[in-house]
Coordinates of C-alpha atoms in Angstrom, one line a residue:
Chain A
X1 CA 42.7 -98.0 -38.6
X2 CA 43.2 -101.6 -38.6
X3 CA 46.5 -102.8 -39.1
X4 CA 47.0 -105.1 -42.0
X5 CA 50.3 -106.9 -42.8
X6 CA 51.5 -108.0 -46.6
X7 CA 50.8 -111.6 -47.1
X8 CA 52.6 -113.8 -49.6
X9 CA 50.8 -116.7 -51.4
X10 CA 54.1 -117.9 -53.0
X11 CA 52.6 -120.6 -55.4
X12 CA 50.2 -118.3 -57.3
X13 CA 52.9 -116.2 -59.1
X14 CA 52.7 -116.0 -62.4
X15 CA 56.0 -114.7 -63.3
X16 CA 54.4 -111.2 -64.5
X17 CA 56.7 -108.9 -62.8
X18 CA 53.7 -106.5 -62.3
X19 CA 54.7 -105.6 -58.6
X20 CA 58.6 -105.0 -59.5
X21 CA 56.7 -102.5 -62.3
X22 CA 54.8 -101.2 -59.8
X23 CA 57.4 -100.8 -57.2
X24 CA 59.6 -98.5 -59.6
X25 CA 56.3 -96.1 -59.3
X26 CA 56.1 -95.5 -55.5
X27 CA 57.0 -92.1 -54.4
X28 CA 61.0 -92.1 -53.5
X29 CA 61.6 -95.0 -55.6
X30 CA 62.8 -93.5 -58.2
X31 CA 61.9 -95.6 -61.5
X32 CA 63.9 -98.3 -59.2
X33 CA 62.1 -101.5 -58.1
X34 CA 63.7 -102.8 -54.5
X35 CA 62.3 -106.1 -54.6
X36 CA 63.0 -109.8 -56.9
X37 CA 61.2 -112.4 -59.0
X38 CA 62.5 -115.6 -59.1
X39 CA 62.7 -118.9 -61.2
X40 CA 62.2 -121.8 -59.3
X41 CA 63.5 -123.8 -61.2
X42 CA 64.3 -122.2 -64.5
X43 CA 65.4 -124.7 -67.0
X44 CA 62.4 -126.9 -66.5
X45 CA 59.4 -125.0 -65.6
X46 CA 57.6 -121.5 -65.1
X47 CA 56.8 -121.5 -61.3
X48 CA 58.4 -118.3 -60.5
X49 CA 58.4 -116.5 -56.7
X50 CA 58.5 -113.1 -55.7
X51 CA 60.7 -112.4 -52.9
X52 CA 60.3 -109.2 -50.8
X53 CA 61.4 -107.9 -48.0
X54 CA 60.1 -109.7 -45.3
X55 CA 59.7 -106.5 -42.6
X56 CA 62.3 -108.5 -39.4
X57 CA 61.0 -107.5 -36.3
X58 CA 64.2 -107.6 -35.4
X59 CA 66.4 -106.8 -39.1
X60 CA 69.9 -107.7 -39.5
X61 CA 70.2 -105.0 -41.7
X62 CA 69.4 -102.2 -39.4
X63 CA 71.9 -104.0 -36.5
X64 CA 74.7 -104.5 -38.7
X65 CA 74.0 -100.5 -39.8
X66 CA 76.7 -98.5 -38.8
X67 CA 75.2 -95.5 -39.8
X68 CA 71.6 -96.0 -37.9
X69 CA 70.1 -95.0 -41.3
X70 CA 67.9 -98.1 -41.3
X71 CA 65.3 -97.1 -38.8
X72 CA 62.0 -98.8 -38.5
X73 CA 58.4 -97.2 -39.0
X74 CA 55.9 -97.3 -35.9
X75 CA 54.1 -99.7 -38.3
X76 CA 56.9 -102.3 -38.4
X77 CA 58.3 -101.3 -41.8
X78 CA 61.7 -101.6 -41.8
X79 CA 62.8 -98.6 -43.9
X80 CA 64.9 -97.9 -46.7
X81 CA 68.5 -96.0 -46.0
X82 CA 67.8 -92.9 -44.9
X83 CA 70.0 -90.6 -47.7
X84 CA 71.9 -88.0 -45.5
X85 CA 72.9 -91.2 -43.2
X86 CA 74.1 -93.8 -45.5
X87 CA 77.6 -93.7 -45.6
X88 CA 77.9 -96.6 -48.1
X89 CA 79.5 -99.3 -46.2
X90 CA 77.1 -102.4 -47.5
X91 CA 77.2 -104.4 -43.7
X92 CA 73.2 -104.3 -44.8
X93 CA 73.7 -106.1 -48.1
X94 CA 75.7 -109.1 -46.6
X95 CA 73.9 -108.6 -43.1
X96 CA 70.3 -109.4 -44.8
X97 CA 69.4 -113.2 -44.6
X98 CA 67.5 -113.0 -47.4
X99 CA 70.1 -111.0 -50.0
X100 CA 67.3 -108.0 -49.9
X101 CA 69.0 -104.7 -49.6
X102 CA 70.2 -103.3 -53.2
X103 CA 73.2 -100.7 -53.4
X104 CA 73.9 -97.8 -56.1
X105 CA 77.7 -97.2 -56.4
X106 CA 76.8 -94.5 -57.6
X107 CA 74.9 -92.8 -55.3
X108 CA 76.2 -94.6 -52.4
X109 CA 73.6 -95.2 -51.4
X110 CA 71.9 -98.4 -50.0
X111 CA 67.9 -98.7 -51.2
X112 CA 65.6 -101.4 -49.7
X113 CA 62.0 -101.9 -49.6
X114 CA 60.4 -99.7 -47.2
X115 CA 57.1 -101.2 -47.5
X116 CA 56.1 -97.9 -49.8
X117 CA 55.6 -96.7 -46.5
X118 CA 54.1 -92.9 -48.0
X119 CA 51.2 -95.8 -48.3
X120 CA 51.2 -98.2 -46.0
X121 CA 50.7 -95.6 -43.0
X122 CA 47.8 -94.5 -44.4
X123 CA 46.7 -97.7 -44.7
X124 CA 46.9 -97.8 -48.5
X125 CA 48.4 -101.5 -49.5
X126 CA 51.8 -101.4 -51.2
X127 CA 52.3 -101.0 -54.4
X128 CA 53.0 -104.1 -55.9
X129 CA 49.5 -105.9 -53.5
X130 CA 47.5 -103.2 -55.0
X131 CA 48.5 -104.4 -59.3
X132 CA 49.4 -108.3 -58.0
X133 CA 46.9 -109.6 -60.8
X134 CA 47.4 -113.4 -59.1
X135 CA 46.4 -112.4 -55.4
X136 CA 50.3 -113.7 -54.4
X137 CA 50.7 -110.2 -52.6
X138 CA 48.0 -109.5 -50.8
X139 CA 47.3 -106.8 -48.5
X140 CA 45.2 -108.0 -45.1
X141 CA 44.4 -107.9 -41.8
X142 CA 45.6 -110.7 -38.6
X143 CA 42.5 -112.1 -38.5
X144 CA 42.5 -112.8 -42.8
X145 CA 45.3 -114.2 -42.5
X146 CA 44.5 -116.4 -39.7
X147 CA 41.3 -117.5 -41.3
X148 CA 44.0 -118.6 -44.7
X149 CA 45.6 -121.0 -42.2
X150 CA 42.4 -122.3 -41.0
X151 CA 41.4 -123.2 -44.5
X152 CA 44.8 -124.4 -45.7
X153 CA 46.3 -126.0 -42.6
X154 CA 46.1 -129.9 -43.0
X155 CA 48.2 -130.5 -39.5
X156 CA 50.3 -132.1 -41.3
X157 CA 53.8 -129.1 -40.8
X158 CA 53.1 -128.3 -44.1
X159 CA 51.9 -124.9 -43.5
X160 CA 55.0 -122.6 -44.5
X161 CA 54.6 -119.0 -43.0
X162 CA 56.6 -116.8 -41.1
X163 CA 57.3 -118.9 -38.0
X164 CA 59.4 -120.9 -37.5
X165 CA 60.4 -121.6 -40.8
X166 CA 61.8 -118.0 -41.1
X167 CA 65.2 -116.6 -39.4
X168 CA 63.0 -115.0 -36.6
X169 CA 59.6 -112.6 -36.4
X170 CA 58.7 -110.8 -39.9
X171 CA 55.7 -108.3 -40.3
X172 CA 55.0 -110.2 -43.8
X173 CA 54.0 -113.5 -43.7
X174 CA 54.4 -115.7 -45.9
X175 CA 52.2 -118.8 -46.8
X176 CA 52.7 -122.0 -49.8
X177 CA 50.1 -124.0 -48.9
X178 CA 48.8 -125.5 -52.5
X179 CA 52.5 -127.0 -53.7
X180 CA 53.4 -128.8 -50.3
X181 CA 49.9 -130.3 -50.0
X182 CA 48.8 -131.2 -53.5
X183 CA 46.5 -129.1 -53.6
X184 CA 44.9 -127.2 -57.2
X185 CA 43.7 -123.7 -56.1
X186 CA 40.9 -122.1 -58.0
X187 CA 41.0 -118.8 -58.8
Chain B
X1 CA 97.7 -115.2 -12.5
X2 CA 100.5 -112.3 -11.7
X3 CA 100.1 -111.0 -15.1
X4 CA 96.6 -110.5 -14.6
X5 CA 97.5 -108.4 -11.3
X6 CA 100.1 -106.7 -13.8
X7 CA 98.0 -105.4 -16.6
X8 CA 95.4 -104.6 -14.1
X9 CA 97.8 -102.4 -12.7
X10 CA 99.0 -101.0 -15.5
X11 CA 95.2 -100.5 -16.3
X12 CA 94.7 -98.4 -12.9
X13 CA 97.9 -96.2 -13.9
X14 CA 95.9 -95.2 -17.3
X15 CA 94.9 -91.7 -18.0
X16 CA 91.6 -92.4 -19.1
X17 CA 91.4 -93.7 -15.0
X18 CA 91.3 -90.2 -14.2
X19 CA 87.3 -90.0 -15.6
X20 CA 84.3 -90.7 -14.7
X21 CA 83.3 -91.6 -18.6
X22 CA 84.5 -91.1 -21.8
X23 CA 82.0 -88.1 -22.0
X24 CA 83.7 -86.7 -19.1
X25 CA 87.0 -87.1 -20.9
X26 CA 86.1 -85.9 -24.4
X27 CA 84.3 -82.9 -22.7
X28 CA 87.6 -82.3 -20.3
X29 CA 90.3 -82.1 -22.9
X30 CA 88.1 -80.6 -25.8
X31 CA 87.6 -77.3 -23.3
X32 CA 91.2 -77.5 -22.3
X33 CA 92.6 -77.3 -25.8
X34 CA 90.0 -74.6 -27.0
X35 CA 91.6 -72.9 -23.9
X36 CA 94.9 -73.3 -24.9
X37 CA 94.2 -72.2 -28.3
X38 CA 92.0 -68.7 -27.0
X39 CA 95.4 -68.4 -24.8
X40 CA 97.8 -68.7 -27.1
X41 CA 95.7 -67.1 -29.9
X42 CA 94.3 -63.8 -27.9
X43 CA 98.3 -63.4 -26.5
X44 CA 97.4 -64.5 -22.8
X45 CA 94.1 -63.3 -23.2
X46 CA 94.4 -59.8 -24.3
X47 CA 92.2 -59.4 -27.4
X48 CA 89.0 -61.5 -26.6
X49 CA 85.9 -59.8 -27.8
X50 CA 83.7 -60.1 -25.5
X51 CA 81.0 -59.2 -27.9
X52 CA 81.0 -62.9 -28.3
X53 CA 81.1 -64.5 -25.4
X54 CA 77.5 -65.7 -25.9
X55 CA 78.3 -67.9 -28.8
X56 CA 81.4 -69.1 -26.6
X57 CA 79.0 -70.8 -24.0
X58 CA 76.8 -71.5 -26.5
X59 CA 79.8 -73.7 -28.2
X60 CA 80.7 -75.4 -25.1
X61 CA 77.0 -75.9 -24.7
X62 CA 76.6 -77.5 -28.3
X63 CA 80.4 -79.6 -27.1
X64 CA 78.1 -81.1 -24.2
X65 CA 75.3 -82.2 -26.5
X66 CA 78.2 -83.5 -29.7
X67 CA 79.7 -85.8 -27.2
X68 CA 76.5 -87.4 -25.9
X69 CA 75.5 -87.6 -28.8
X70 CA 78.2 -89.1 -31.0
X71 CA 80.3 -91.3 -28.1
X72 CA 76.6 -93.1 -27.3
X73 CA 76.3 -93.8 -31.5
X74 CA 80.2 -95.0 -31.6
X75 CA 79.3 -97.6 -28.7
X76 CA 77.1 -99.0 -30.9
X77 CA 79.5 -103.0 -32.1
X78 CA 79.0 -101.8 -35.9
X79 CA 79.9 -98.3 -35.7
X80 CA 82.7 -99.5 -33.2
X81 CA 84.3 -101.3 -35.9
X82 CA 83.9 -98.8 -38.6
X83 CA 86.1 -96.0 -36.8
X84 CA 88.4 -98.2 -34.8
X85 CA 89.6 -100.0 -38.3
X86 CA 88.6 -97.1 -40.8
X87 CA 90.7 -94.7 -38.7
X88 CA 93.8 -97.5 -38.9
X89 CA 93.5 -96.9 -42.4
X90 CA 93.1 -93.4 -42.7
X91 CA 96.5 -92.5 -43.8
X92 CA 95.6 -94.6 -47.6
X93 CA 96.6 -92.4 -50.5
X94 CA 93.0 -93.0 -51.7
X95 CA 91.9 -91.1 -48.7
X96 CA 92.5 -87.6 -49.5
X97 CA 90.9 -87.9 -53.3
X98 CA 87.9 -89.9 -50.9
X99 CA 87.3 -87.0 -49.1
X100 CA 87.3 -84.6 -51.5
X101 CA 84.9 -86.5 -53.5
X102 CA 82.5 -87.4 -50.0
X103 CA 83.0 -84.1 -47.9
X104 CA 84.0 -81.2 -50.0
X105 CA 82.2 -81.6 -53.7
X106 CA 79.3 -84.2 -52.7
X107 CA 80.0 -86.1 -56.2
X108 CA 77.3 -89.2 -54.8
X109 CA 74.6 -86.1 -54.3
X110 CA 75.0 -85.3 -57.8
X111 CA 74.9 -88.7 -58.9
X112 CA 71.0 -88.2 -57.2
X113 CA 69.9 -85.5 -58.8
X114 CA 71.3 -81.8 -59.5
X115 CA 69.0 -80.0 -58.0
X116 CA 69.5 -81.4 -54.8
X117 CA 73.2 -81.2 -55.4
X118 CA 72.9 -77.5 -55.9
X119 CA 71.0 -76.7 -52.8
X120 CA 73.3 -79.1 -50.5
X121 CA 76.6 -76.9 -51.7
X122 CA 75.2 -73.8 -51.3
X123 CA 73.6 -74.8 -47.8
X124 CA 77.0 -76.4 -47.1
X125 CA 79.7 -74.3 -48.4
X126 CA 77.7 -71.2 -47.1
X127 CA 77.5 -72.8 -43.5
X128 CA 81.2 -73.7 -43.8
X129 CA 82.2 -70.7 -44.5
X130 CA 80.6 -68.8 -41.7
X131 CA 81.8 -71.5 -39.1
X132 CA 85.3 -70.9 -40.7
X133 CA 84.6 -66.9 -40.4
X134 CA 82.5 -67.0 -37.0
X135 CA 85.0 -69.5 -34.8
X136 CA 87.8 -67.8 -34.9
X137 CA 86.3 -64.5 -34.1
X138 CA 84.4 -65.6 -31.2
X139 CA 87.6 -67.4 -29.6
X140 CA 89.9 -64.1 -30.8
X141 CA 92.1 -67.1 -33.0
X142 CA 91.6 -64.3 -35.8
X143 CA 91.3 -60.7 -35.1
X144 CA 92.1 -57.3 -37.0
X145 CA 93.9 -54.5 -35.6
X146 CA 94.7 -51.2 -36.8
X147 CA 98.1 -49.8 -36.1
X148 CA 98.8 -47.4 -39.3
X149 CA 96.0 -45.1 -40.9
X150 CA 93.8 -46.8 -43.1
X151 CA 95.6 -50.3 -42.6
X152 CA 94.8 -53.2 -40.6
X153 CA 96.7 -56.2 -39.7
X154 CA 95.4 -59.5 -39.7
X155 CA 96.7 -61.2 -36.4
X156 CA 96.1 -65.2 -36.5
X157 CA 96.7 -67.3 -33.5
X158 CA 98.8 -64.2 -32.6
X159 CA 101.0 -63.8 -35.5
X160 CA 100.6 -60.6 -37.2
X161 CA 99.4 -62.4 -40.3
X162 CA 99.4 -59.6 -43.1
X163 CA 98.8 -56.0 -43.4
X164 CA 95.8 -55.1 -45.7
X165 CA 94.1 -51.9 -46.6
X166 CA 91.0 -50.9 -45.0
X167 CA 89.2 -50.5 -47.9
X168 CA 90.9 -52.8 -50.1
X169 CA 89.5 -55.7 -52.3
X170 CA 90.5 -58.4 -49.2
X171 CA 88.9 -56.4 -46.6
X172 CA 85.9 -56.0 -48.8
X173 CA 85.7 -60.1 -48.5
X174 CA 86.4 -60.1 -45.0
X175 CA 83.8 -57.9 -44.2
X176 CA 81.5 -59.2 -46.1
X177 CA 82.1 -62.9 -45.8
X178 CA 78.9 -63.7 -43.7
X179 CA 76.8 -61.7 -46.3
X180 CA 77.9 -64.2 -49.0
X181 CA 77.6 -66.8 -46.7
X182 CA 73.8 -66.0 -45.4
X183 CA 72.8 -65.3 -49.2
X184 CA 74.2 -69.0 -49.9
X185 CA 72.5 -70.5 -47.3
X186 CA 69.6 -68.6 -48.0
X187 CA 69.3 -69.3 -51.5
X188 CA 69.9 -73.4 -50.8
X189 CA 67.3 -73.2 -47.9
X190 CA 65.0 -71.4 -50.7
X191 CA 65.7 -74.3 -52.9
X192 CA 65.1 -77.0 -50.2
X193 CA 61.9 -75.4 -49.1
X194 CA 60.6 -75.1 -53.0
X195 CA 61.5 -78.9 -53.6
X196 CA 60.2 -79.7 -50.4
X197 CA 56.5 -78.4 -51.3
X198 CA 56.2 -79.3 -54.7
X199 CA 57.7 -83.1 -55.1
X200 CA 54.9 -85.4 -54.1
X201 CA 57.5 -87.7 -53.2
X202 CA 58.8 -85.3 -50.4
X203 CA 55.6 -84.1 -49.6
X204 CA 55.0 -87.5 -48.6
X205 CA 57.2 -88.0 -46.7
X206 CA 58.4 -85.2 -44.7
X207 CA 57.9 -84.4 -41.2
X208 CA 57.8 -80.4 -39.8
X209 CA 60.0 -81.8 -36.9
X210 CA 62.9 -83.6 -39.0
X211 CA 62.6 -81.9 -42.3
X212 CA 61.5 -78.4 -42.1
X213 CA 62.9 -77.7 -38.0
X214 CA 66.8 -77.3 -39.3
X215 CA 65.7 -75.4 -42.8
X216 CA 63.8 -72.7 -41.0
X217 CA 66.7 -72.9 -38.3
X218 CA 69.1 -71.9 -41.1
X219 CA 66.6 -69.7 -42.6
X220 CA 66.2 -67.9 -39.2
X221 CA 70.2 -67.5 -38.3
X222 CA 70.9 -66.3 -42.2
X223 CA 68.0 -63.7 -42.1
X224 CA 68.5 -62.5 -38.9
X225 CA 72.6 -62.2 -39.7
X226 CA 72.2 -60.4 -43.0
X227 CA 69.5 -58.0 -41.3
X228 CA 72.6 -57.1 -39.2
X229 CA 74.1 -55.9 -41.8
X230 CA 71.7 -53.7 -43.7
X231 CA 70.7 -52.1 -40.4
X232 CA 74.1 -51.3 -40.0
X233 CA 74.4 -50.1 -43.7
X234 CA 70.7 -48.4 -44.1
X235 CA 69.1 -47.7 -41.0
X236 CA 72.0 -46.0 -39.2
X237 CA 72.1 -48.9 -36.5
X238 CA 68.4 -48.9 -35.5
X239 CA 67.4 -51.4 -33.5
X240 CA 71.2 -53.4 -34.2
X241 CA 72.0 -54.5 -30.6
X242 CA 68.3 -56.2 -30.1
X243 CA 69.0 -57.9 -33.3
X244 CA 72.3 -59.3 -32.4
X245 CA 70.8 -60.8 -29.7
X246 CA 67.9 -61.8 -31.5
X247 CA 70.3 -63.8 -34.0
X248 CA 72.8 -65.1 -31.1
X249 CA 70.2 -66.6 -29.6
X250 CA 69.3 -68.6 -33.5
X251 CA 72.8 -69.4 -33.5
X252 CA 73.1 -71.1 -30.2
X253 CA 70.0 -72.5 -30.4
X254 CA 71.1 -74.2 -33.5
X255 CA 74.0 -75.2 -32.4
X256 CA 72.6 -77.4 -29.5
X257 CA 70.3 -79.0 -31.6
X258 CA 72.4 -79.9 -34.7
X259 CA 74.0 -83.0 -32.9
X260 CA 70.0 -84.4 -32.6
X261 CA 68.2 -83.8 -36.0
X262 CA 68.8 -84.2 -39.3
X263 CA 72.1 -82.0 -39.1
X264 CA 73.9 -84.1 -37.0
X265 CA 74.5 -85.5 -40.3
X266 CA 77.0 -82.6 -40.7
X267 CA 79.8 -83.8 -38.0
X268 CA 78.3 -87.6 -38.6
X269 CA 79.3 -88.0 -42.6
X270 CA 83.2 -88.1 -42.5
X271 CA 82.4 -92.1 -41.4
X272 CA 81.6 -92.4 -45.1
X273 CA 85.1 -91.9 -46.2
X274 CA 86.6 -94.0 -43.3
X275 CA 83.7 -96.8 -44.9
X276 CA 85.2 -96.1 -48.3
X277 CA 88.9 -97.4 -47.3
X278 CA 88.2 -100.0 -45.0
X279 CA 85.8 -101.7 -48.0
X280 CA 88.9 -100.5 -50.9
X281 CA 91.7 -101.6 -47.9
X282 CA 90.0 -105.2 -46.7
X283 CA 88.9 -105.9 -50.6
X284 CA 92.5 -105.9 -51.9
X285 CA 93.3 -108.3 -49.1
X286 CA 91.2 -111.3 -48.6
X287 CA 88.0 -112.1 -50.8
X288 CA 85.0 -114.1 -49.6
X289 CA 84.3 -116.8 -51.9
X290 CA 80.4 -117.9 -52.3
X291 CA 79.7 -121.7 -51.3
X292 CA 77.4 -122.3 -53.8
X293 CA 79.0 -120.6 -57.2
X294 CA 82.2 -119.4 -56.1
X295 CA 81.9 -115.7 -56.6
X296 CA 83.8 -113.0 -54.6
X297 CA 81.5 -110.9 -53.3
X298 CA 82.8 -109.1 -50.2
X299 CA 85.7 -109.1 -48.2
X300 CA 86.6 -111.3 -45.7
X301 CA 87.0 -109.1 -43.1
X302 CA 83.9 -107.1 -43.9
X303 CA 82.0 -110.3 -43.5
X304 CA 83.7 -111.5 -40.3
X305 CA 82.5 -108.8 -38.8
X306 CA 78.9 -108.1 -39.7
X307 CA 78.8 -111.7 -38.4
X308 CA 80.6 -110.9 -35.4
X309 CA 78.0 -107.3 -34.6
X310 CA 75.0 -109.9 -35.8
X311 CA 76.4 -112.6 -32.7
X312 CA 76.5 -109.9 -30.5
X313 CA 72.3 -109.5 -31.1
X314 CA 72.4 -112.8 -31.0
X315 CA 71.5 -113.4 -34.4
X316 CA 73.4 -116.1 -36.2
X317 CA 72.0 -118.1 -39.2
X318 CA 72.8 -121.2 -39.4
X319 CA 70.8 -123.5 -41.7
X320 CA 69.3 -126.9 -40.8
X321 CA 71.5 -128.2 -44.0
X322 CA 74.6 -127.0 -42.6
X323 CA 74.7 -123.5 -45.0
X324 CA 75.4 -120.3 -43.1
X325 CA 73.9 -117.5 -44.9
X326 CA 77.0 -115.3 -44.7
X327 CA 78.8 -117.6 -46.7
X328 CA 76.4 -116.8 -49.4
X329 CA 76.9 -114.4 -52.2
X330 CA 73.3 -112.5 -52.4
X331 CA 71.9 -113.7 -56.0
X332 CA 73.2 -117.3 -53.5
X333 CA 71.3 -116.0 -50.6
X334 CA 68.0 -115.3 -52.8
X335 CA 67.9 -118.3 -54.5
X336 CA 68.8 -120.2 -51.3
X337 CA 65.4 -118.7 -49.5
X338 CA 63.4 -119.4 -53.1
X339 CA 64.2 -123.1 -52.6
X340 CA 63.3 -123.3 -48.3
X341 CA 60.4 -121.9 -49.9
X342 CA 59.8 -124.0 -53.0
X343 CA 61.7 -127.3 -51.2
X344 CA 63.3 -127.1 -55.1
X345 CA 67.5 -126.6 -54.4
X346 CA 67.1 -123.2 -56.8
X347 CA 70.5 -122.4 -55.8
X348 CA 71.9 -125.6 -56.9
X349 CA 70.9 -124.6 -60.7
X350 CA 73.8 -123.4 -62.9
X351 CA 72.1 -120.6 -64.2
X352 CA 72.6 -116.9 -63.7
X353 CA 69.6 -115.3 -61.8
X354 CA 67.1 -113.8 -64.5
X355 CA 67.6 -110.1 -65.0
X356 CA 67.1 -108.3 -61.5
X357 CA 67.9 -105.0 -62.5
X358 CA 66.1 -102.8 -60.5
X359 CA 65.2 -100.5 -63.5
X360 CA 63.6 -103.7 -65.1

């Protein structure tokens, strides 16, 4: 099985919110979506962003876990709280660089994105790739992604992805290449 | 200079000097006090049922495995914190009302879903209460005698505890504790199983060696234990002292693995009420403020050290622009990575984040 990585083309959201829909659907979500769409900037324009987890290869979250009940797949996927583990403390919440980790009072209970890993390890894209009706989250392999950059990469720094522009290594990468270089994607 | 030669004598003079490891120390003192306790509760080792003895090294045994198990996991700098300051505050008034709520009626497993509240009491309660019944048998802290016809006496940690008729209504109870017990756990295991084969959700993601190894473990040690008992009651005996053994060896064997799997949640979740009061204790003190909008969204302490465990794996996020991201409340920290993304200062925008409710 070739292993394929989730790859964010921020710039071509169009707000639709199809992937947090989609999310509340996987198996052991429960009708709760673990991940955020965001306007940029909201009193003037549409542009929105998803943000996701971004998969750390080395996640605050699971260090600052007290608990170990953040363990990481053999994939990569850094997984949600495992239930009988989490005690509740939130270190993950305010550990997480990127403000991804979501906590029920309720329950207790710390959720994240776990990559809908019941998928993903069968090599089945996450839910919210597999309904993204804008190609933003896309499901595919190193060498797709590396033929993006080719085609996008004007050596000019522009290039946003993972590295270094992120905290440190993620298993998503993430890419904006139309906005900083002016340039009208056709779809 | 001569203070450091002072504390480092004082240091040598220390107890914990006398061990090798903290394992070694745990391990020393636990098996001294059960000793203590078998001697003062079997008066100087009079009334030990040796019956038992298997389970006794099977304790120690499962004693060996706890301690490696759980000192390793408290080395690790956030779990550290968490018992070192959660057991400061351990004598809060909140704490027993905590507990109840965490350990005893599972209130956040109901909050997930009945079903699965059902089945973790029954599996729970019904294991508590055979610990409760079986541990004081097998170190003789609890045994019966008869002195008088048709009357025995309940001797606890060698007090003569109560007198109660042999075929009275708390008798019945005591004898038939573990029956109850077996056909809670059995009924809970039952319900686990069921769940376990019909949600999809489960079915996905279960494994046979973390999921299914402790229910059939339980499964095995209940059936095996009631068995006992209605060979005893309807088969004259047959075959009783091969089944004994047969369920000793499911008990001990259970026993050494529930520090490893997914039991070792068992012994693991009191930490949850210790990580109730120091969030409730630190959270009256001292909030952190957010840079960017000024909300107080965790407490000071809380945050100094998740910073502090995150410098220890030398993780420490500093931005170019002079933001750390712990200062950051987390609708902050989002819209702070929207605008590195975007280059647009999102987070500088006086509006409330768009709904992110996670049920839409």
């Amino acid at each position: 099985m070739v292993k394929k990585r989730l790859y964010l083309e921020l710039e071509n959201c169009i707000g639709c919110r199809s992937c947090l829909a989609a999310c509340t659907q996987c198996g052991g979500h429960e009708q709760r979506n673990r991940n955020y769409v965001y306007d940029v900037n909201p009193l003037k324009n549409r542009q929105t962003m998803p943000l996701m987890c971004l998969h750390c290869v080395n996640p605050a979250c699971a260090r600052s876990c007290p608990a170990q009940a953040i363990q990481i797949h053999e994939t990569g996927a850094v997984l949600s709280a495992l239930v009988e583990k989490c005690i509740g403390c939130q270190n993950c919440t305010i550990a997480c660089p990127y403000g991804i980790p979501k906590f029920d009072t309720e329950q207790n209970l710390m959720y994240k994105c776990d990559l809908c890993i019941d998928r993903t390890k069968d090599g089945i894209p996450p839910m919210c790739a597999s309904v993204c009706p804008s190609n933003t989250l896309q499901w595919l392999t190193d060498e797709e992604i590396e033929a993006k950059q080719k085609q996008f990469n004007l050596d000019n720094g522009k290039w946003v992805t993972s590295m270094p522009y992120l905290e440190g290594e993620t298993n998503v990468r993430v890419n904006l290449p139309g906005i900083l270089q002016g340039v009208t994607k056709l779809f | 200079m001569e203070s450091t030669i002072q504390s480092a004598k004082k240091r040598d003079n220390t107890v914990n000097n006398a061990f090798a490891s903290h394992f070694a120390k745990s391990m020393f003192l636990t098996v001294v006090g059960l000793a203590i306790l078998v001697f003062i509760g079997t008066r100087m080792f009079t009334h030990i049922d040796l019956n038992l003895y298997g389970y006794m090294v099977g304790t120690i045994t499962f004693l060996g495995g706890f301690f490696y198990r759980f000192i390793s996991w408290g080395e690790r700098p956030p779990t550290k914190i968490i018992i070192k300051k959660g057991l400061k505050l351990l004598f809060r008034k909140s704490t027993a009302k905590t507990a109840v709520s965490h350990l005893a009626i599972y209130d956040f497993i109901k909050k997930r879903g009945f079903y699965r509240w059902m089945q973790h009491i029954l599996i729970g309660w019904g294991c508590v209460l055979a610990c409760l019944v079986t541990f004081p048998l097998v170190f003789s802290w609890m045994y019966f005698n008869m002195d008088g016809n048709g009357y025995y006496t309940v001797v606890l940690m060698g007090v003569d505890l109560v007198r109660i008729k042999a075929d009275g209504i708390i008798a019945w109870f005591s004898y038939n504790a573990l029956n109850i017990s077996a056909i809670m756990v059995i009924t809970g295991v039952c319900m686990a199983l069921y769940r376990r084969m019909k949600n999809m959700q489960a079915r996905a993601e279960q494994k046979f060696m973390y999921d299914f190894l402790p229910l059939y473990m339980l499964l095995f040690i209940s059936v095996t234990g009631l068995l006992l008992t209605v060979q005893n009651v309807f088969l004259h005996g047959w075959m009783q002292p091969q089944m004994s053994l047969i369920h000793q060896f499911s008990v001990i064997v259970t026993l050494i693995y529930l520090p490893f799997g997914k039991l070792a949640h068992i012994p693991f979740r009191p930490m949850s009420v210790l990580a109730r009061n120091y969030r409730e204790h630190y959270g009256e003190q001292h909030m952190k403020e957010c840079k960017v909008c000024g909300d107080k969204f965790v407490s000071v302490e809380q945050s100094n050290d998740v910073i502090q465990v995150l410098g220890t794996n030398n993780m420490e996020f500093n931005m170019e622009d002079g933001f750390n991201l712990a200062e950051l409340c987390l609708p902050c920290r989002r819209k702070y990575r929207i605008a590195r993304f975007s280059g647009f200062a999102t987070h500088q925008v006086k509006v409330k984040e768009a709904n992110q409710n996670a049920r839409g």
